[in-house]
Tab-separated table of C-alpha atoms and ligand atoms in Angstrom:
chain	number	residue	atom	x	y	z
A	1	MET	CA	120.341	86.881	149.124
A	2	THR	CA	119.225	87.028	152.796
A	3	THR	CA	116.976	90.083	153.988
A	4	VAL	CA	118.013	91.659	157.064
A	5	SER	CA	115.360	93.288	159.024
A	6	ASN	CA	115.531	96.982	160.358
A	7	ALA	CA	115.423	95.748	163.933
A	8	GLU	CA	118.648	93.878	163.493
A	9	TYR	CA	120.180	97.257	162.903
A	10	ARG	CA	121.614	98.871	166.281
A	11	GLY	CA	123.807	101.707	167.105
A	12	VAL	CA	125.028	105.276	166.235
A	13	TRP	CA	128.137	105.555	164.085
A	14	VAL	CA	130.059	108.434	163.168
A	15	PHE	CA	132.547	108.791	160.379
A	16	ILE	CA	135.898	109.838	161.622
A	17	GLU	CA	137.124	112.175	159.254
A	18	GLN	CA	141.113	112.397	158.887
A	19	VAL	CA	143.342	113.880	155.966
A	20	ALA	CA	147.076	112.811	156.488
A	21	GLY	CA	146.041	112.113	160.056
A	22	GLU	CA	144.668	115.389	160.776
A	23	PRO	CA	140.991	114.994	161.949
A	24	ALA	CA	138.466	117.006	160.726
A	25	PRO	CA	136.835	118.890	164.022
A	26	VAL	CA	133.445	118.187	162.614
A	27	SER	CA	133.947	114.658	163.485
A	28	TRP	CA	133.977	115.446	167.211
A	29	GLU	CA	131.267	117.649	166.683
A	30	LEU	CA	129.165	114.796	165.484
A	31	LEU	CA	130.352	112.625	168.479
A	32	GLY	CA	128.580	115.098	170.511
A	33	ALA	CA	125.260	114.897	168.442
A	34	GLY	CA	125.545	111.254	168.059
A	35	ARG	CA	125.901	110.683	171.977
A	36	GLN	CA	122.412	112.458	172.461
A	37	LEU	CA	121.093	110.155	169.730
A	38	ALA	CA	122.409	107.195	171.224
A	39	ASP	CA	121.509	108.017	174.583
A	40	ALA	CA	117.838	108.514	173.361
A	41	LEU	CA	117.895	105.070	171.903
A	42	GLY	CA	119.919	103.452	174.817
A	43	VAL	CA	122.498	102.109	172.339
A	44	GLU	CA	126.198	102.282	171.646
A	45	LEU	CA	128.098	105.225	170.097
A	46	ALA	CA	130.860	104.214	167.565
A	47	GLY	CA	133.337	105.899	165.712
A	48	VAL	CA	134.545	104.556	162.205
A	49	LEU	CA	137.891	105.548	161.373
A	50	LEU	CA	139.628	104.490	157.969
A	51	GLY	CA	143.022	105.398	156.796
A	52	GLN	CA	146.827	104.253	157.423
A	53	GLY	CA	148.875	105.198	160.268
A	54	VAL	CA	145.497	106.807	161.943
A	55	ALA	CA	145.348	104.907	165.478
A	56	GLY	CA	146.327	107.614	167.120
A	57	LEU	CA	142.729	109.374	166.764
A	58	VAL	CA	141.224	106.458	168.528
A	59	SER	CA	141.858	107.839	171.838
A	60	GLU	CA	140.725	110.936	170.865
A	61	ALA	CA	137.365	109.647	169.635
A	62	TRP	CA	136.990	107.978	172.849
A	63	ALA	CA	137.601	111.360	174.708
A	64	TYR	CA	134.984	112.951	172.532
A	65	GLY	CA	132.370	110.149	173.399
A	66	ALA	CA	132.792	107.155	171.248
A	67	ASP	CA	132.109	104.042	173.185
A	68	ARG	CA	133.754	101.992	170.378
A	69	VAL	CA	135.943	102.593	167.548
A	70	TYR	CA	136.045	100.374	164.503
A	71	LEU	CA	139.581	100.980	162.995
A	72	VAL	CA	140.451	99.806	159.293
A	73	GLU	CA	144.084	100.604	158.573
A	74	ASP	CA	145.365	99.744	155.090
A	75	PRO	CA	148.020	101.277	152.890
A	76	VAL	CA	145.087	101.601	150.273
A	77	LEU	CA	143.428	103.867	152.521
A	78	GLY	CA	146.290	106.467	152.828
A	79	PRO	CA	145.352	109.077	150.654
A	80	TYR	CA	141.469	109.606	150.544
A	81	ARG	CA	140.004	107.981	147.561
A	82	THR	CA	136.342	107.316	146.942
A	83	ALA	CA	136.076	103.875	145.841
A	84	PRO	CA	138.212	102.200	148.774
A	85	TYR	CA	136.836	104.530	151.337
A	86	ALA	CA	133.291	103.757	150.148
A	87	ARG	CA	134.086	99.921	149.909
A	88	ALA	CA	135.302	99.720	153.568
A	89	LEU	CA	132.706	101.545	155.073
A	90	VAL	CA	129.882	99.673	153.193
A	91	GLU	CA	131.444	96.399	154.326
A	92	LEU	CA	131.643	97.589	157.705
A	93	VAL	CA	127.865	98.982	157.822
A	94	GLN	CA	127.146	95.364	156.162
A	95	ARG	CA	128.885	93.243	158.983
A	96	TYR	CA	128.115	95.497	161.934
A	97	ARG	CA	124.558	97.125	160.997
A	98	PRO	CA	124.306	100.390	162.614
A	99	GLU	CA	121.106	102.104	162.501
A	100	ILE	CA	122.462	105.642	161.929
A	101	LEU	CA	125.420	106.791	160.404
A	102	LEU	CA	126.476	110.452	160.448
A	103	LEU	CA	129.144	111.982	158.389
A	104	GLY	CA	130.554	115.612	158.060
A	105	ALA	CA	129.048	117.761	155.034
A	106	THR	CA	132.907	118.560	154.257
A	107	SER	CA	134.117	117.896	150.739
A	108	LEU	CA	135.259	114.713	151.804
A	109	GLY	CA	132.173	113.586	153.674
A	110	ARG	CA	129.642	114.862	150.958
A	111	ASP	CA	131.414	112.625	148.474
A	112	LEU	CA	132.034	109.391	150.469
A	113	SER	CA	128.253	109.625	151.944
A	114	GLY	CA	126.890	109.707	148.275
A	115	ALA	CA	128.807	106.802	147.152
A	116	VAL	CA	127.994	104.837	150.440
A	117	ALA	CA	124.402	105.491	150.422
A	118	THR	CA	123.825	104.607	147.145
A	119	ALA	CA	125.875	101.269	147.134
A	120	LEU	CA	123.589	100.478	150.332
A	121	GLY	CA	120.465	101.454	148.944
A	122	THR	CA	119.556	103.525	151.656
A	123	GLY	CA	118.308	107.292	152.135
A	124	LEU	CA	120.701	110.155	152.902
A	125	THR	CA	119.864	113.779	154.086
A	126	ALA	CA	122.561	116.310	153.404
A	127	ASP	CA	123.344	119.310	155.564
A	128	CYS	CA	121.207	118.574	158.455
A	129	THR	CA	120.661	121.283	160.977
A	130	GLY	CA	118.874	119.401	163.553
A	131	LEU	CA	119.048	115.592	164.628
A	132	ASN	CA	116.554	114.137	167.035
A	133	ILE	CA	115.041	110.633	167.717
A	134	ASP	CA	111.297	110.176	167.865
A	135	PRO	CA	110.834	108.092	170.915
A	136	ALA	CA	107.706	106.393	169.699
A	137	THR	CA	109.156	105.099	166.742
A	138	ARG	CA	112.842	105.379	167.441
A	139	LEU	CA	113.291	106.862	163.925
A	140	LEU	CA	116.071	109.703	163.361
A	141	GLU	CA	114.241	113.133	162.537
A	142	GLN	CA	116.653	114.960	160.179
A	143	THR	CA	115.518	118.603	159.915
A	144	ARG	CA	117.231	120.795	157.208
A	145	PRO	CA	116.250	123.997	155.280
A	146	VAL	CA	114.457	123.282	151.675
A	147	PHE	CA	112.964	125.577	149.360
A	148	GLY	CA	115.527	127.996	149.487
A	149	GLY	CA	115.768	128.124	153.050
A	150	ASN	CA	112.420	129.239	153.663
A	151	VAL	CA	111.005	125.863	154.935
A	152	MET	CA	112.446	123.670	157.462
A	153	ALA	CA	111.707	119.967	156.627
A	154	THR	CA	112.050	117.072	158.602
A	155	ILE	CA	112.729	113.810	156.882
A	156	LEU	CA	112.576	110.233	157.869
A	157	CYS	CA	114.018	107.190	156.552
A	158	GLN	CA	111.436	104.716	157.347
A	159	ARG	CA	112.376	101.815	155.491
A	160	HIS	CA	116.206	101.383	154.710
A	161	ARG	CA	118.966	101.095	157.133
A	162	PRO	CA	121.219	102.743	158.222
A	163	GLN	CA	119.548	106.240	158.629
A	164	MET	CA	122.437	108.286	156.933
A	165	ALA	CA	122.877	112.030	157.497
A	166	THR	CA	125.553	114.654	156.737
A	167	VAL	CA	125.889	117.630	158.981
A	168	ARG	CA	128.204	120.856	158.301
A	169	PRO	CA	131.269	121.963	160.443
A	170	ARG	CA	129.925	124.025	163.340
A	171	VAL	CA	126.246	123.415	163.170
A	172	MET	CA	126.569	121.412	166.139
A	173	PRO	CA	128.712	122.440	169.268
A	174	LEU	CA	131.905	120.641	170.091
A	175	PRO	CA	131.273	118.434	173.083
A	176	PRO	CA	133.878	118.720	176.088
A	177	ARG	CA	137.046	116.701	175.637
A	178	GLN	CA	137.037	113.979	178.279
A	179	GLU	CA	140.841	113.336	179.058
A	180	GLY	CA	141.247	109.773	179.567
A	181	ARG	CA	138.073	108.204	178.700
A	182	GLN	CA	138.411	104.707	177.514
A	183	GLY	CA	136.370	102.774	175.173
A	184	GLU	CA	136.709	99.825	172.684
A	185	LEU	CA	138.940	99.404	169.843
A	186	VAL	CA	137.782	96.745	167.122
A	187	ARG	CA	140.523	96.585	164.355
A	188	VAL	CA	138.818	95.242	161.319
A	189	GLY	CA	140.644	93.660	158.253
A	190	ILE	CA	138.976	94.444	154.838
A	191	ALA	CA	140.522	92.927	151.658
A	192	LEU	CA	141.276	95.976	149.703
A	193	LYS	CA	143.432	96.057	146.663
A	194	GLU	CA	145.035	99.255	145.074
A	195	GLU	CA	144.199	98.126	141.496
A	196	GLU	CA	140.431	98.584	142.648
A	197	ALA	CA	141.143	102.181	143.897
A	198	LEU	CA	140.060	103.635	140.366
A	199	ALA	CA	142.499	106.773	141.054
A	200	THR	CA	146.103	107.052	141.840
A	201	VAL	CA	147.367	110.088	143.803
A	202	LEU	CA	150.591	111.080	141.869
A	203	LYS	CA	151.198	114.260	144.310
A	204	VAL	CA	149.503	116.446	147.009
A	205	ILE	CA	149.994	119.904	146.459
A	206	GLU	CA	149.303	122.266	149.396
A	207	GLU	CA	147.062	125.336	148.900
A	208	LYS	CA	149.367	128.304	149.406
A	209	GLY	CA	148.335	131.499	150.302
A	210	LYS	CA	146.069	133.192	152.990
A	211	ALA	CA	143.454	130.510	153.162
A	212	ILE	CA	140.773	131.385	155.559
A	213	TYR	CA	139.041	129.378	158.034
A	214	LEU	CA	135.859	131.330	158.706
A	215	ASP	CA	134.167	128.239	160.206
A	216	ARG	CA	136.994	128.458	163.058
A	217	ALA	CA	137.180	131.975	163.634
A	218	GLU	CA	136.360	133.141	167.095
A	219	ILE	CA	135.225	136.848	166.144
A	220	ILE	CA	133.745	137.689	162.672
A	221	VAL	CA	132.901	141.265	161.558
A	222	ALA	CA	130.501	140.703	158.703
A	223	GLY	CA	129.257	143.070	156.249
A	224	GLY	CA	126.390	143.248	154.053
A	225	ARG	CA	124.709	145.310	150.934
A	226	GLY	CA	124.100	147.991	153.662
A	227	LEU	CA	127.877	149.080	153.302
A	228	GLY	CA	127.170	150.435	149.886
A	229	SER	CA	130.455	149.988	148.452
A	230	ARG	CA	133.899	148.094	148.594
A	231	GLU	CA	135.805	151.102	150.055
A	232	ASN	CA	133.602	151.143	153.319
A	233	LEU	CA	134.762	147.618	154.115
A	234	ARG	CA	137.843	149.444	155.575
A	235	LEU	CA	135.706	150.245	158.637
A	236	LEU	CA	135.024	146.491	159.168
A	237	GLU	CA	138.577	145.762	158.453
A	238	GLU	CA	139.802	148.211	161.105
A	239	LEU	CA	137.407	146.835	163.513
A	240	ALA	CA	138.457	143.372	162.820
A	241	GLY	CA	142.098	144.406	162.973
A	242	VAL	CA	141.422	145.780	166.844
A	243	LEU	CA	139.746	142.435	167.854
A	244	GLY	CA	141.828	140.167	165.988
A	245	GLY	CA	138.535	139.185	164.033
A	246	THR	CA	138.105	137.982	160.590
A	247	LEU	CA	136.103	139.450	157.899
A	248	GLY	CA	132.715	137.959	156.814
A	249	ALA	CA	130.002	138.720	154.346
A	250	SER	CA	126.534	138.177	153.133
A	251	ARG	CA	125.731	136.662	149.708
A	252	ALA	CA	124.797	140.574	148.589
A	253	ALA	CA	128.103	141.678	149.464
A	254	VAL	CA	129.920	138.750	147.678
A	255	GLU	CA	127.819	139.178	144.528
A	256	ALA	CA	128.702	142.916	144.703
A	257	GLY	CA	132.321	141.777	144.237
A	258	TRP	CA	133.130	143.288	147.646
A	259	LEU	CA	134.756	140.036	149.154
A	260	PRO	CA	135.467	136.812	147.628
A	261	PRO	CA	132.902	133.872	147.919
A	262	GLU	CA	134.988	132.036	150.611
A	263	TYR	CA	133.786	134.876	153.114
A	264	GLN	CA	130.240	134.157	152.628
A	265	VAL	CA	128.350	133.146	155.785
A	266	GLY	CA	124.947	131.293	155.179
A	267	GLN	CA	123.000	128.714	153.564
A	268	THR	CA	125.318	128.625	150.476
A	269	GLY	CA	128.057	129.832	152.012
A	270	ILE	CA	129.792	128.772	155.563
A	271	THR	CA	128.366	127.836	158.911
A	272	VAL	CA	129.987	129.637	161.551
A	273	ARG	CA	129.847	129.617	165.356
A	274	PRO	CA	132.033	132.293	166.557
A	275	LYS	CA	132.256	134.019	170.319
A	276	VAL	CA	131.277	137.254	168.562
A	277	TYR	CA	129.411	137.780	165.253
A	278	PHE	CA	129.129	141.208	164.039
A	279	ALA	CA	126.311	141.828	161.360
A	280	ILE	CA	126.773	145.245	159.472
A	281	GLY	CA	124.403	146.477	157.040
A	282	ILE	CA	122.765	142.769	156.835
A	283	SER	CA	119.086	142.322	156.755
A	284	GLY	CA	119.037	139.064	158.137
A	285	ALA	CA	117.430	136.973	155.609
A	286	ILE	CA	116.941	133.481	156.344
A	287	GLN	CA	119.454	132.212	154.294
A	288	HIS	CA	121.935	134.283	156.009
A	289	LEU	CA	120.818	133.567	159.513
A	290	VAL	CA	121.019	129.665	159.295
A	291	GLY	CA	124.596	130.284	158.885
A	292	MET	CA	125.208	132.257	161.763
A	293	GLN	CA	122.533	132.186	164.169
A	294	ASN	CA	124.392	129.556	166.636
A	295	SER	CA	127.263	132.445	167.074
A	296	GLU	CA	127.402	133.027	170.871
A	297	VAL	CA	127.003	136.595	170.875
A	298	ILE	CA	125.357	138.526	167.718
A	299	VAL	CA	125.702	142.274	167.526
A	300	ALA	CA	123.817	143.580	165.111
A	301	ILE	CA	124.274	147.268	163.269
A	302	ASN	CA	121.616	148.402	161.003
A	303	LYS	CA	119.542	151.509	160.338
A	304	ASP	CA	116.262	149.833	159.772
A	305	PRO	CA	114.793	149.130	163.311
A	306	GLU	CA	112.563	146.391	161.689
A	307	ALA	CA	115.317	144.688	159.980
A	308	PRO	CA	114.930	140.716	160.870
A	309	ILE	CA	118.452	140.506	162.017
A	310	PHE	CA	117.379	142.156	165.332
A	311	LYS	CA	115.293	139.024	166.116
A	312	VAL	CA	118.612	136.846	166.590
A	313	ALA	CA	120.740	139.828	167.978
A	314	THR	CA	122.034	139.598	171.443
A	315	TYR	CA	123.009	143.483	171.146
A	316	GLY	CA	121.083	145.452	168.298
A	317	ILE	CA	122.317	148.930	167.447
A	318	ILE	CA	120.191	150.965	165.277
A	319	GLY	CA	122.034	153.506	163.353
A	320	ASP	CA	124.406	154.251	160.218
A	321	PHE	CA	127.036	152.060	160.472
A	322	GLN	CA	129.497	154.697	159.381
A	323	GLU	CA	129.047	156.417	162.633
A	324	VAL	CA	128.532	153.454	164.513
A	325	VAL	CA	131.511	151.232	163.725
A	326	PRO	CA	134.175	153.875	163.901
A	327	ALA	CA	132.929	154.688	167.440
A	328	LEU	CA	132.936	150.920	168.467
A	329	THR	CA	136.467	150.363	166.960
A	330	GLU	CA	137.731	153.310	169.017
A	331	GLU	CA	135.982	152.235	172.250
A	332	PHE	CA	137.263	148.751	171.866
A	333	ARG	CA	140.812	150.006	170.998
A	334	ARG	CA	140.467	152.332	174.232
A	335	GLN	CA	139.673	149.279	176.220
A	336	LEU	CA	142.104	146.745	175.212
A	337	ALA	CA	144.794	149.652	175.590
A	338	ALA	CA	143.545	150.166	179.062
A	339	ARG	CA	143.535	146.472	179.766
A	340	SER	CA	146.991	145.801	178.605
A	341	ALA	CA	148.475	148.948	180.504
B	401	LIG	C1	118.731	129.665	147.581
B	401	LIG	C2	119.439	130.817	148.110
B	401	LIG	C3	120.438	130.784	148.875
B	401	LIG	C4	120.816	131.859	149.615
B	401	LIG	N1	122.057	131.632	150.296
B	401	LIG	C5	122.690	132.947	151.002
B	401	LIG	C6	124.062	132.866	151.799
B	401	LIG	O1	124.316	131.561	152.119
B	401	LIG	N2	124.299	133.950	152.467
B	401	LIG	C7	123.555	135.194	152.460
B	401	LIG	O2	123.902	136.079	153.363
B	401	LIG	N3	122.276	134.974	151.581
B	401	LIG	C8	121.903	134.259	150.658
B	401	LIG	N4	120.892	134.409	150.111
B	401	LIG	C9	120.574	135.397	149.531
B	401	LIG	C10	119.576	136.039	151.053
B	401	LIG	O3	118.161	135.745	150.820
B	401	LIG	C11	119.485	137.619	150.858
B	401	LIG	O4	119.433	138.070	149.531
B	401	LIG	C12	120.807	138.012	151.432
B	401	LIG	O5	121.349	137.522	152.294
B	401	LIG	C13	120.819	139.702	151.632
B	401	LIG	O6	122.023	140.205	151.879
B	401	LIG	P1	122.276	141.641	152.799
B	401	LIG	O7	121.611	141.565	154.130
B	401	LIG	O8	123.422	142.023	152.809
B	401	LIG	O9	121.453	142.826	152.041
B	401	LIG	P2	119.912	143.495	152.125
B	401	LIG	O10	119.148	142.165	152.633
B	401	LIG	O11	119.663	144.228	151.234
B	401	LIG	O12	120.002	144.209	153.514
B	401	LIG	C14	120.721	145.430	153.570
B	401	LIG	C15	120.785	146.205	155.226
B	401	LIG	O13	121.342	147.157	155.216
B	401	LIG	C16	120.811	148.086	156.190
B	401	LIG	N5	121.395	149.291	155.752
B	401	LIG	C17	121.510	149.860	154.748
B	401	LIG	N6	122.215	151.074	154.805
B	401	LIG	C18	122.791	151.052	156.052
B	401	LIG	C19	123.783	151.933	156.668
B	401	LIG	N7	124.146	152.902	156.162
B	401	LIG	N8	123.769	151.561	158.130
B	401	LIG	C20	123.435	150.549	158.545
B	401	LIG	N9	122.783	149.346	158.014
B	401	LIG	C21	122.260	149.805	156.597
B	401	LIG	C22	119.450	147.949	155.336
B	401	LIG	O14	118.655	148.420	156.338
B	401	LIG	C23	119.409	146.433	155.047
B	401	LIG	O15	118.734	145.774	156.505
B	401	LIG	C24	120.393	133.159	149.433
B	401	LIG	C25	119.242	133.336	148.793
B	401	LIG	C26	118.787	132.211	148.205
B	401	LIG	C27	117.351	132.169	147.456
C-alpha cells in the first residue's frame, strides 16, 4: 500500500446533495462557507455531484461559487443508496485528494458522511456551527456545541485527510448567486454495479399532508413554556396568521405536547434563520439559542427582564405575552391593512 502524505491533499470540496434532481439548499450554503475556506488556503473550491440526469445542477454550483464540479452520472446513482454513493465519493477522494470535504447535516448527508469517513479512515465532525482555517497550520477549525450545548469545542483533524465536517441547513448564510458564472466541469466515470448497491428502491412514496419547512420560513412565531397552556397558542397562531408566518416551539413547549416535535427549534430541533423570529415565553437557554440566534431580527417577549433571550434580541418587550401579543397582532393588522389600502 502506498502512503500518501497530507501535503498531497489540496482543495476544498462540497458535496452537492440532490434528491430526484432537486438540490438541497444547504449545498449552496456550504459553497459559501467553502469559498471562504478555499480563499484562506489559496486553493480551489469544488462541488461533487453524484446522480443520474443531474448535469443541470452544474451551472448552479458554479453560480454559487464552485470553481470546478466533479460529476458522476450513473443509473446506479439514481435514487440515493448508501453503498454506491459512498463508493463513488470515496473513489473520487482517493483519486483527486481534497484536503477538506463538507456535507450538509441532512438525513442523506449524515448517512453518507459517516460511511465515507469510515471507509477513508478519517475524522468527521458532525453539526458544525463554525468553520475556519488556522493560518499557521492550515488546519480546518471545526467548531460545534458539546456537553449538551453548554460548551463550544473546536475540533481539529490533524493526522488524516480529508478533514470532514457536516453543517446543518441554515447555519451558514446563502451566498449571493452569480448568474452566468462559469467554472470547470470534470466528468468522472466510476464502475458501479447495481448488484453491489445492497438495497433496491421499489417505490418512492411522497409524504402527504402539511409538511412544515421551518428552516425555510421567513417569519417564525415561536412559543415556550411561558405560554402556560396549549390554548394560549391561539394568540401566537393569530400573530403568525396576520404576518404569514409559521409557528415554532422551544423543547419545553414540545415536551408539554403543545406542538409536535417538527416545530422544535434548537440543538435537538431545527436550525432556523428567518427574517423575523418571535420568541414568546422562551427563556433563551443555550440549546434554544444555537438554533435561532442567526435570525435577522429577533423579537423577544418575556415577563422576566433578566431572561437570557434578551441578550440576543434585536427588540425586547418585557411583559406578559397575553397582553403584548394581541396588541402586536392588532397593530400589524392595522398597518398591513393601511398599506394595502
Ligand atoms: C441536550 C439538550 C438538548 C436540548 N435541546 C433543546 C432544543 O433543541 N430546543 C430547546 O428549545 N431546548 C432544548 N433543550 C432544553 C433547554 O435547555 C431548555 O430547557 C428549554 O429551551 C426551555 O424552554 P423554554 O424557554 O420554553 O422554558 P423556560 O426556560 O421554562 O422559560 C419560560 C420563559 O417564559 C417566561 N414567561 C413565563 N410566563 C410568561 C408570560 N406570561 N409572559 C411572558 N413570558 C413569560 C419566563 O420568564 C421564562 O423566561 C435541550 C436541553 C438539553 C440538555
